[in-house]
mmCIF file with all atom_site columns, C-alpha atoms in Angstrom:
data_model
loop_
_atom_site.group_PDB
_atom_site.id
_atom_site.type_symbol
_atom_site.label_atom_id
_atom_site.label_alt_id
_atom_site.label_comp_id
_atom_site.label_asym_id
_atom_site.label_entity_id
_atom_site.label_seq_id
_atom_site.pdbx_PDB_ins_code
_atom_site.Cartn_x
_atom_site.Cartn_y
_atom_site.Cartn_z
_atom_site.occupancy
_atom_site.B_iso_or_equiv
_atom_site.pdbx_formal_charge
_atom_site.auth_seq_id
_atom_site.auth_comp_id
_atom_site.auth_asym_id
_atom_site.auth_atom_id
_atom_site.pdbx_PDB_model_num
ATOM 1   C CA . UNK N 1 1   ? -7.233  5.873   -19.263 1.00 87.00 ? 459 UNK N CA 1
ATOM 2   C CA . UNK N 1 2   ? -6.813  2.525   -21.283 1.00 90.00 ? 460 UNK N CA 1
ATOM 3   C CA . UNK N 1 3   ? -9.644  0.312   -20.634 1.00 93.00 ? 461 UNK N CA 1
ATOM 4   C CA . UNK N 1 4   ? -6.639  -2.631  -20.207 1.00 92.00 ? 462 UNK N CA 1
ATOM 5   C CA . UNK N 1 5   ? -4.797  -0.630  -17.315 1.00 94.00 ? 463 UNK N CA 1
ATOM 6   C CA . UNK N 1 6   ? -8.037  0.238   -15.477 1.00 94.00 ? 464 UNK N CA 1
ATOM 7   C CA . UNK N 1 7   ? -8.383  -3.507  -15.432 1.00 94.00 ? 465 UNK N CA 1
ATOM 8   C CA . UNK N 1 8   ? -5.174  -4.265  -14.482 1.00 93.00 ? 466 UNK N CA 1
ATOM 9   C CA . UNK N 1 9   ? -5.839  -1.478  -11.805 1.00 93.00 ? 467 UNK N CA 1
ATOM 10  C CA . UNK N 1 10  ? -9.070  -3.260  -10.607 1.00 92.00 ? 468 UNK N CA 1
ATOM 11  C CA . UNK N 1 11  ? -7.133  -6.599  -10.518 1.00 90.00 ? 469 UNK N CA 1
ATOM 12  C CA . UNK N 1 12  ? -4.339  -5.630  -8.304  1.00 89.00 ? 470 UNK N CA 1
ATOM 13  C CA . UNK N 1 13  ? -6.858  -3.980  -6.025  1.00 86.00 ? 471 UNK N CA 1
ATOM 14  C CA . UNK N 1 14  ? -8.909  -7.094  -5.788  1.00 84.00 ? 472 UNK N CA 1
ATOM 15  C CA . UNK N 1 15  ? -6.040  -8.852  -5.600  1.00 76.00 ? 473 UNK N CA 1
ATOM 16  C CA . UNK N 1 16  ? -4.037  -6.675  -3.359  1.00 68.00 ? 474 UNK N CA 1
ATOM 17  C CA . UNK N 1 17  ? -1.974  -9.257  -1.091  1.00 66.00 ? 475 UNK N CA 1
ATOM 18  C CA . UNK N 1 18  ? -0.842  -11.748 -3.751  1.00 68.00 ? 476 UNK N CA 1
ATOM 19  C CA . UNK N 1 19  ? 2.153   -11.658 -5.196  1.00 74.00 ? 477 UNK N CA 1
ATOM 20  C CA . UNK N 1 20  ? 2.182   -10.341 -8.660  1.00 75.00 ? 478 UNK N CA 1
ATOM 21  C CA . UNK N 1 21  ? 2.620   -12.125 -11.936 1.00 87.00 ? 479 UNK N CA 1
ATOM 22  C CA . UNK N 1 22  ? 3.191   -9.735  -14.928 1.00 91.00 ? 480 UNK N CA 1
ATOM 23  C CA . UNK N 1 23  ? 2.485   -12.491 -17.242 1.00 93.00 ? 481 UNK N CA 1
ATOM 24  C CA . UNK N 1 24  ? -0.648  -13.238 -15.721 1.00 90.00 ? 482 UNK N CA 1
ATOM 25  C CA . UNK N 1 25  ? -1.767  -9.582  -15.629 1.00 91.00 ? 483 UNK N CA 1
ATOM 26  C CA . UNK N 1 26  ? -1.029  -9.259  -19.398 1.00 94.00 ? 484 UNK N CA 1
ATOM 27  C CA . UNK N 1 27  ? -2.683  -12.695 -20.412 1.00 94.00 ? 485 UNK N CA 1
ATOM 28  C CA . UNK N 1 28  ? -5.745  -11.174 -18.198 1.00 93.00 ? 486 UNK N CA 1
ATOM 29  C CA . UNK N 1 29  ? -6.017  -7.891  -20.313 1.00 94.00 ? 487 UNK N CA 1
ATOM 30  C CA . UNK N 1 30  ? -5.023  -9.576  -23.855 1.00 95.00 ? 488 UNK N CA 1
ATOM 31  C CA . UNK N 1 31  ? -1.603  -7.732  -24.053 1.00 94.00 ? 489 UNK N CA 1
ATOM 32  C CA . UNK N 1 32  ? 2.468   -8.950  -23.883 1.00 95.00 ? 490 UNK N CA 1
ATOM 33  C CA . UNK N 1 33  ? 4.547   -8.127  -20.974 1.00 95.00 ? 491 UNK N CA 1
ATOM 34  C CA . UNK N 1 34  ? 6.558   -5.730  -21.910 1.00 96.00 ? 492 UNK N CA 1
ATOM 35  C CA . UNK N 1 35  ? 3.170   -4.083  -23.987 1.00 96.00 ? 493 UNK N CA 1
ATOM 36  C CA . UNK N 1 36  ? 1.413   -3.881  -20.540 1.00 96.00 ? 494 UNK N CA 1
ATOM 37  C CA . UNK N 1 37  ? 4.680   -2.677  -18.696 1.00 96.00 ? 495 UNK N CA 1
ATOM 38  C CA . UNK N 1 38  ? 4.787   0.852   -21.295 1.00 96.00 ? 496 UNK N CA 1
ATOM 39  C CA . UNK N 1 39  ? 1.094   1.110   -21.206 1.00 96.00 ? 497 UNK N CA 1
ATOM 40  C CA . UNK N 1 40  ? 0.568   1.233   -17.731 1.00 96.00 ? 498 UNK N CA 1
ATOM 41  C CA . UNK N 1 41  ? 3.733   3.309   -17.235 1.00 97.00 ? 499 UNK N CA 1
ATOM 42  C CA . UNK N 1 42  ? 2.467   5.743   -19.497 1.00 96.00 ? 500 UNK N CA 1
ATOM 43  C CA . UNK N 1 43  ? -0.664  6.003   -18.486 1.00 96.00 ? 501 UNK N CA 1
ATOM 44  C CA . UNK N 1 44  ? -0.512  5.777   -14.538 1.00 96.00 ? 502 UNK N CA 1
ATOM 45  C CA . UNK N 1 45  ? 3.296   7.285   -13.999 1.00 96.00 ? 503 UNK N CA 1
ATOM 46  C CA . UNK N 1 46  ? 4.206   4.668   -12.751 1.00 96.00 ? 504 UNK N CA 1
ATOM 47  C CA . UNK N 1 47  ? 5.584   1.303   -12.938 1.00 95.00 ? 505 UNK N CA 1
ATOM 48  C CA . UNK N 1 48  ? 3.155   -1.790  -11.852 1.00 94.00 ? 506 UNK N CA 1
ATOM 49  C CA . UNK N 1 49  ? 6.039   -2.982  -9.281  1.00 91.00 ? 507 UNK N CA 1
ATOM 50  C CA . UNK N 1 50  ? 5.967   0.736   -7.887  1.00 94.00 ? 508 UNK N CA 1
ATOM 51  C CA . UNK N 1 51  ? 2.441   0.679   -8.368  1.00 94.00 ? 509 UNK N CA 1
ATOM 52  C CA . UNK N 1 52  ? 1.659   -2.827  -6.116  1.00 91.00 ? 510 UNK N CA 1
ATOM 53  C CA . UNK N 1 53  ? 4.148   -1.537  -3.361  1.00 92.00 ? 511 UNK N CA 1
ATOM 54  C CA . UNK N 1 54  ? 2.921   1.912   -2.720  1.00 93.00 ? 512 UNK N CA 1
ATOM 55  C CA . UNK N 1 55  ? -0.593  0.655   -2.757  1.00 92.00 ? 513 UNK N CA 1
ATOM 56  C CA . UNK N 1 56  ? 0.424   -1.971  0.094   1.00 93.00 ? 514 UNK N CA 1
ATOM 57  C CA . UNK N 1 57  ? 2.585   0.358   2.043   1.00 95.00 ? 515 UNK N CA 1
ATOM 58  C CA . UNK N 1 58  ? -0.452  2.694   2.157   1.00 94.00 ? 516 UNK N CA 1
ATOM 59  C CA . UNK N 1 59  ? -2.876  -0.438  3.456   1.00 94.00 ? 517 UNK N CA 1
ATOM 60  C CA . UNK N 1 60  ? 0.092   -1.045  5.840   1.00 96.00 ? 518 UNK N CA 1
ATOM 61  C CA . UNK N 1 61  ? -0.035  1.718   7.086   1.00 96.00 ? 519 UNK N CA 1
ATOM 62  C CA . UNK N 1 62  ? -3.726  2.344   7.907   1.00 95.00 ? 520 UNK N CA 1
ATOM 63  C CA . UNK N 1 63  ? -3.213  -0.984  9.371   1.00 96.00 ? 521 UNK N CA 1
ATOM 64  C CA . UNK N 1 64  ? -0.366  0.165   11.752  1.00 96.00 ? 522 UNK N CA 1
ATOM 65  C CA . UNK N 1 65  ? -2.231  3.242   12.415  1.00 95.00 ? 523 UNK N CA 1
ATOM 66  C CA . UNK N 1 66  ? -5.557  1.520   13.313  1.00 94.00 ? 524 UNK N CA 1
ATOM 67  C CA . UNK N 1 67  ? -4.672  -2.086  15.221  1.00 94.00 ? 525 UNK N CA 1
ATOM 68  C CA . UNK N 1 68  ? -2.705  -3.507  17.023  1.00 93.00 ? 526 UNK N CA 1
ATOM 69  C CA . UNK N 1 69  ? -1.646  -6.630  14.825  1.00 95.00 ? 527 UNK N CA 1
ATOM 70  C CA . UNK N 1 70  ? 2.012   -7.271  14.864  1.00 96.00 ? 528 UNK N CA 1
ATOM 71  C CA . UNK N 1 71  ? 3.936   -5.761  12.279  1.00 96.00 ? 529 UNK N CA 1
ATOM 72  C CA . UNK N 1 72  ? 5.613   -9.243  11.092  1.00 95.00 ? 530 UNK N CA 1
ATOM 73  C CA . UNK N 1 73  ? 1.719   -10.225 10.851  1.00 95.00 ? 531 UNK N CA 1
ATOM 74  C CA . UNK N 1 74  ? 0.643   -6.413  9.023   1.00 95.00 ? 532 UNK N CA 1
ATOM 75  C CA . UNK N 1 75  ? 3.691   -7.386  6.477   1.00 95.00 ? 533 UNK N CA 1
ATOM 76  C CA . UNK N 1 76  ? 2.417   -10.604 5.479   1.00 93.00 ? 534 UNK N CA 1
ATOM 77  C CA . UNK N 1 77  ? -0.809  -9.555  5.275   1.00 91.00 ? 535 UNK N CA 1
ATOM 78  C CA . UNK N 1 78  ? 0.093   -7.022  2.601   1.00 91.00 ? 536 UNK N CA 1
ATOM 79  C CA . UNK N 1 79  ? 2.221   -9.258  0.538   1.00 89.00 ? 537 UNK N CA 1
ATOM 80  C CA . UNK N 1 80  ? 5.430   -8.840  1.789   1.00 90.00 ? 538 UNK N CA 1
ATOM 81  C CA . UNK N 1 81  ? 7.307   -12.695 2.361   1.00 87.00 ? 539 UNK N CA 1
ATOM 82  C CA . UNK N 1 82  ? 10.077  -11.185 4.408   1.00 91.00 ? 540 UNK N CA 1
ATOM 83  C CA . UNK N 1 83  ? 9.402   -8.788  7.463   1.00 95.00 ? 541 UNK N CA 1
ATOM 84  C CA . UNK N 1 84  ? 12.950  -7.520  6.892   1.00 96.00 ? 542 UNK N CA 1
ATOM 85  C CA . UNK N 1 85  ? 12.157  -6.554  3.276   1.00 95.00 ? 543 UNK N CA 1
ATOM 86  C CA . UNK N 1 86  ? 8.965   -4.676  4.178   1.00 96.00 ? 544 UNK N CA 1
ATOM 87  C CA . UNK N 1 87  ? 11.062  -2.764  7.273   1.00 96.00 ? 545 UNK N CA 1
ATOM 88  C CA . UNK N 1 88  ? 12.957  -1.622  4.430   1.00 96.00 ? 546 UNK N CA 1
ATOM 89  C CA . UNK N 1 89  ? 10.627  -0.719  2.172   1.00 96.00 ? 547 UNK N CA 1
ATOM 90  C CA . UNK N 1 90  ? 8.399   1.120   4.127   1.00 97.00 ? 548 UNK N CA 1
ATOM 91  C CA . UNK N 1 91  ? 10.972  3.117   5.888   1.00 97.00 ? 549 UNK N CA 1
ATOM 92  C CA . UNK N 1 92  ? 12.401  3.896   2.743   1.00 96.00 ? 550 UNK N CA 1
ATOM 93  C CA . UNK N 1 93  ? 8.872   5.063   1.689   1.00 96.00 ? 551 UNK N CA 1
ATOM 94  C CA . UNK N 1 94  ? 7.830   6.611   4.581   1.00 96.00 ? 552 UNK N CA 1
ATOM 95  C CA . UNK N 1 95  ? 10.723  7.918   6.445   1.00 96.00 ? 553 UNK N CA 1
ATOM 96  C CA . UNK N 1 96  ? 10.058  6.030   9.750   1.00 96.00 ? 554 UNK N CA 1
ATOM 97  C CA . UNK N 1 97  ? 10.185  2.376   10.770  1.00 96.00 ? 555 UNK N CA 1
ATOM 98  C CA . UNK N 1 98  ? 6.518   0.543   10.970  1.00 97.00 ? 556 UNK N CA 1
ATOM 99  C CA . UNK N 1 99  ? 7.320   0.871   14.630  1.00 96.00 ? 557 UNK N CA 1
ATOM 100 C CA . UNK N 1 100 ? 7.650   4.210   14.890  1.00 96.00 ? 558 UNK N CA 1
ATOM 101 C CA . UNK N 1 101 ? 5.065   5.121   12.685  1.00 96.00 ? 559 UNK N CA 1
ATOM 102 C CA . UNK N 1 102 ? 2.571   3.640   14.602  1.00 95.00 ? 560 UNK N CA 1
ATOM 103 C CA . UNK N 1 103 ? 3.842   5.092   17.490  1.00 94.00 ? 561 UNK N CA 1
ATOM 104 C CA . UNK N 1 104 ? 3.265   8.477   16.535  1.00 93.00 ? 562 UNK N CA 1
ATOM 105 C CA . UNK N 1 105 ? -0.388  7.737   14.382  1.00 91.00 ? 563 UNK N CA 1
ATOM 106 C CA . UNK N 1 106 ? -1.085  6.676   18.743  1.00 85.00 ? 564 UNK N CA 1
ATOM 107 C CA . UNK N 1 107 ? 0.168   9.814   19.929  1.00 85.00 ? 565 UNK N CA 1
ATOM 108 C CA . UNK N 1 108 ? -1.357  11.917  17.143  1.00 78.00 ? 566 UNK N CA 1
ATOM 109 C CA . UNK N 1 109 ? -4.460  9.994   17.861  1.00 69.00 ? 567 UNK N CA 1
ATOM 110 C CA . UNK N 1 110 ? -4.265  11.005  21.790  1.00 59.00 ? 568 UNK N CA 1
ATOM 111 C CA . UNK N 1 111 ? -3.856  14.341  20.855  1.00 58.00 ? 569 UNK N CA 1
ATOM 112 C CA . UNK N 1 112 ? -6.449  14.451  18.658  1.00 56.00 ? 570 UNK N CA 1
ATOM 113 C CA . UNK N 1 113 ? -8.781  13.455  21.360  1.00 50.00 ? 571 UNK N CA 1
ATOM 114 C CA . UNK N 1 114 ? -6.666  15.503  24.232  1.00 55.00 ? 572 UNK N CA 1
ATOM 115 C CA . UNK N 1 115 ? -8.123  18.399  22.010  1.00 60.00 ? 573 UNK N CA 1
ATOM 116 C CA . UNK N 1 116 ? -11.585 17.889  21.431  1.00 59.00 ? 574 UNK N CA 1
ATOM 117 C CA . UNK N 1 117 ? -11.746 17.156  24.795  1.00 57.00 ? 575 UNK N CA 1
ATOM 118 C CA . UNK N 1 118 ? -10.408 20.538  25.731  1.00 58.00 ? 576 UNK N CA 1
ATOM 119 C CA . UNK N 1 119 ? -12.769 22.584  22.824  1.00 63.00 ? 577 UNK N CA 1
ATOM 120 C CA . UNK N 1 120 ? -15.609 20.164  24.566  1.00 62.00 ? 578 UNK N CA 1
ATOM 121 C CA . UNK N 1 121 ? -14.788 22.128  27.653  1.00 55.00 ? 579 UNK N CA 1
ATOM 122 C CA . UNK N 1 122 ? -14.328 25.057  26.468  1.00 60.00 ? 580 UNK N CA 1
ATOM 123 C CA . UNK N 1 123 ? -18.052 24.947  25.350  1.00 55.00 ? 581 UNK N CA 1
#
């Protein structure tokens, strides 16, 4: 991988819940805009705007799956400015509303435990 884009990749880790600047990210790493745009494309598969939102629908949802923060609060967190936006987005992404996906991560989780508690017995 490009030394640049692992940079870039290292700054929009650390840097996770700000909104991104492409011209920032490029004056960062030495490159243009549209430069960094075709070399992180080609080298990740991706574009940086799919890039940033996957990577905080993913920390959105180990966040729905693991607290009990309000969603509106889990959204802003993440970088999304609009609740409705992020509803959108991660439905879109994940097939399910926030809501519902946390839901069923609680019910999965009660399972989970339903069941060891059973093999416990079982022992």
């Amino acid at each position: 991988m490009d030394r640049r884009i692992r940079r870039v990749v290292e700054l929009l880790a650390a840097e996770s819940h700000a909104s991104v600047q492409l011209e920032e990210l490029a004056r960062r790493v030495g490159l243009g805009v549209s430069r960094l745009e075709h070399l992180f494309k080609s080298n990740m598969n991706i574009s940086i705007r799919d890039f940033v939102r996957e990577r905080r629908l993913a920390r959105a949802a180990e966040l729905l799956a693991t607290s009990e923060e309000r969603i509106s609060v889990i959204s802003l967190r993440i970088g999304f400015a609009d609740v409705s936006n992020f509803n959108h987005a991660f439905k879109k992404h994940f097939g399910m509303a926030p809501r519902a996906y946390r839901d069923r991560a609680h019910d999965n989780e009660v399972s989970t435990l339903d069941q060891e508690k059973a093999e416990e017995t079982k022992s």
